[in-house]
mmCIF file of C-alpha atoms in Angstrom:
data_model
loop_
_atom_site.group_PDB
_atom_site.id
_atom_site.type_symbol
_atom_site.label_atom_id
_atom_site.label_comp_id
_atom_site.label_asym_id
_atom_site.label_seq_id
_atom_site.Cartn_x
_atom_site.Cartn_y
_atom_site.Cartn_z
ATOM 1 C CA MET A 1 177.613 156.283 -33.985
ATOM 2 C CA LYS A 2 175.333 159.011 -33.884
ATOM 3 C CA LEU A 3 173.605 156.549 -37.213
ATOM 4 C CA ALA A 4 173.528 154.029 -35.712
ATOM 5 C CA GLY A 5 171.168 156.062 -32.849
ATOM 6 C CA LEU A 6 169.149 157.862 -35.775
ATOM 7 C CA GLY A 7 167.730 154.091 -36.841
ATOM 8 C CA GLY A 8 167.042 152.388 -33.546
ATOM 9 C CA LEU A 9 164.845 155.437 -32.731
ATOM 10 C CA ALA A 10 162.880 155.335 -36.153
ATOM 11 C CA ALA A 11 162.426 151.405 -35.351
ATOM 12 C CA ALA A 12 161.468 152.398 -32.003
ATOM 13 C CA LEU A 13 158.951 155.181 -34.052
ATOM 14 C CA LEU A 14 157.900 152.471 -36.167
ATOM 15 C CA THR A 15 157.267 150.025 -34.082
ATOM 16 C CA LEU A 16 155.035 152.434 -31.564
ATOM 17 C CA SER A 17 152.579 153.663 -35.371
ATOM 18 C CA ALA A 18 151.885 150.485 -35.789
ATOM 19 C CA CYS A 19 150.776 149.495 -32.876
ATOM 20 C CA ASP A 20 147.297 151.271 -32.723
ATOM 21 C CA ASP A 21 144.989 149.034 -30.438
ATOM 22 C CA PRO A 22 146.803 145.622 -29.956
ATOM 23 C CA LEU A 23 143.778 144.437 -28.047
ATOM 24 C CA PRO A 24 140.039 142.774 -30.197
ATOM 25 C CA ALA A 25 136.986 144.192 -29.645
ATOM 26 C CA ASP A 26 135.179 142.294 -27.536
ATOM 27 C CA GLU A 27 131.664 142.494 -28.687
ATOM 28 C CA GLY A 28 129.036 140.071 -29.857
ATOM 29 C CA VAL A 29 131.399 137.795 -27.423
ATOM 30 C CA GLU A 30 129.332 136.734 -25.295
ATOM 31 C CA PRO A 31 130.747 135.782 -21.164
ATOM 32 C CA ILE A 32 131.832 131.649 -20.747
ATOM 33 C CA GLY A 33 129.916 130.785 -16.491
ATOM 34 C CA PRO A 34 128.077 131.692 -14.288
ATOM 35 C CA GLU A 35 128.324 135.639 -13.947
ATOM 36 C CA VAL A 36 130.449 136.200 -10.797
ATOM 37 C CA THR A 37 129.072 139.182 -8.036
ATOM 38 C CA GLU A 38 131.383 141.002 -5.373
ATOM 39 C CA PRO A 39 130.750 139.337 -2.218
ATOM 40 C CA ALA A 40 128.559 141.282 0.095
ATOM 41 C CA ILE A 41 131.042 142.749 2.831
ATOM 42 C CA PRO A 42 129.464 142.446 7.195
ATOM 43 C CA GLU A 43 129.645 146.267 8.583
ATOM 44 C CA THR A 44 131.098 146.647 11.666
ATOM 45 C CA GLU A 45 131.609 148.770 14.711
ATOM 46 C CA PRO A 46 134.259 151.976 14.039
ATOM 47 C CA VAL A 47 137.402 150.470 16.186
ATOM 48 C CA GLU A 48 138.942 153.842 18.205
ATOM 49 C CA PRO A 49 142.219 153.472 18.139
ATOM 50 C CA PRO A 50 144.203 153.645 21.458
ATOM 51 C CA PRO A 51 145.385 156.142 23.095
ATOM 52 C CA GLU A 52 148.535 157.782 22.942
ATOM 53 C CA THR A 53 151.060 158.345 25.779
ATOM 54 C CA GLU A 54 153.987 160.383 26.217
ATOM 55 C CA VAL A 55 156.731 159.063 25.333
ATOM 56 C CA PRO A 56 159.907 160.274 27.742
ATOM 57 C CA ILE A 57 162.115 161.920 25.734
ATOM 58 C CA GLN A 58 165.788 160.773 26.164
ATOM 59 C CA PRO A 59 169.227 163.108 25.392
ATOM 60 C CA PRO A 60 171.307 160.954 23.706
ATOM 61 C CA PRO A 61 174.234 159.905 25.492
ATOM 62 C CA THR A 62 177.575 162.037 25.434
ATOM 63 C CA LEU A 63 181.152 161.051 24.551
ATOM 64 C CA PRO A 64 184.012 160.870 27.320
ATOM 65 C CA THR A 65 185.743 163.930 26.548
ATOM 66 C CA ASP A 66 189.761 162.990 25.796
ATOM 67 C CA ASN A 67 191.441 164.252 28.160
ATOM 68 C CA ARG A 68 195.055 164.133 25.561
ATOM 69 C CA THR A 69 197.724 166.635 24.765
ATOM 70 C CA SER A 70 197.573 167.356 20.600
ATOM 71 C CA GLU A 71 201.037 165.075 21.006
ATOM 72 C CA GLU A 72 199.598 162.509 22.043
ATOM 73 C CA SER A 73 196.015 162.810 19.722
ATOM 74 C CA VAL A 74 198.268 162.763 17.040
ATOM 75 C CA ARG A 75 200.656 159.451 18.218
ATOM 76 C CA PRO A 76 199.005 155.822 16.898
ATOM 77 C CA ASP A 77 197.855 153.824 19.616
ATOM 78 C CA SER A 78 200.181 151.239 18.835
ATOM 79 C CA ASP A 79 203.596 150.653 16.665
ATOM 80 C CA THR A 80 202.884 148.637 13.557
ATOM 81 C CA LEU A 81 201.955 151.076 10.570
ATOM 82 C CA PHE A 82 200.242 149.401 8.175
ATOM 83 C CA TYR A 83 200.478 151.877 4.447
#
């Protein structure tokens, strides 16, 4: 198993070391077609954000209190038991 891992690692290192410059150089090649220029962006006035309004923070809802005794709290709600 270790031998297969070392073999895979060696193959990966050899593959990576063979890729010195994968893209060919574009020296002496003339571009085809007209030159493309970026369109001018019209200047606009800065837009101010609307004033922030305060949102009242409401407390989380509370659960009703459980008034059962400890014996009643461990008794199942129904007679059917699921195993």
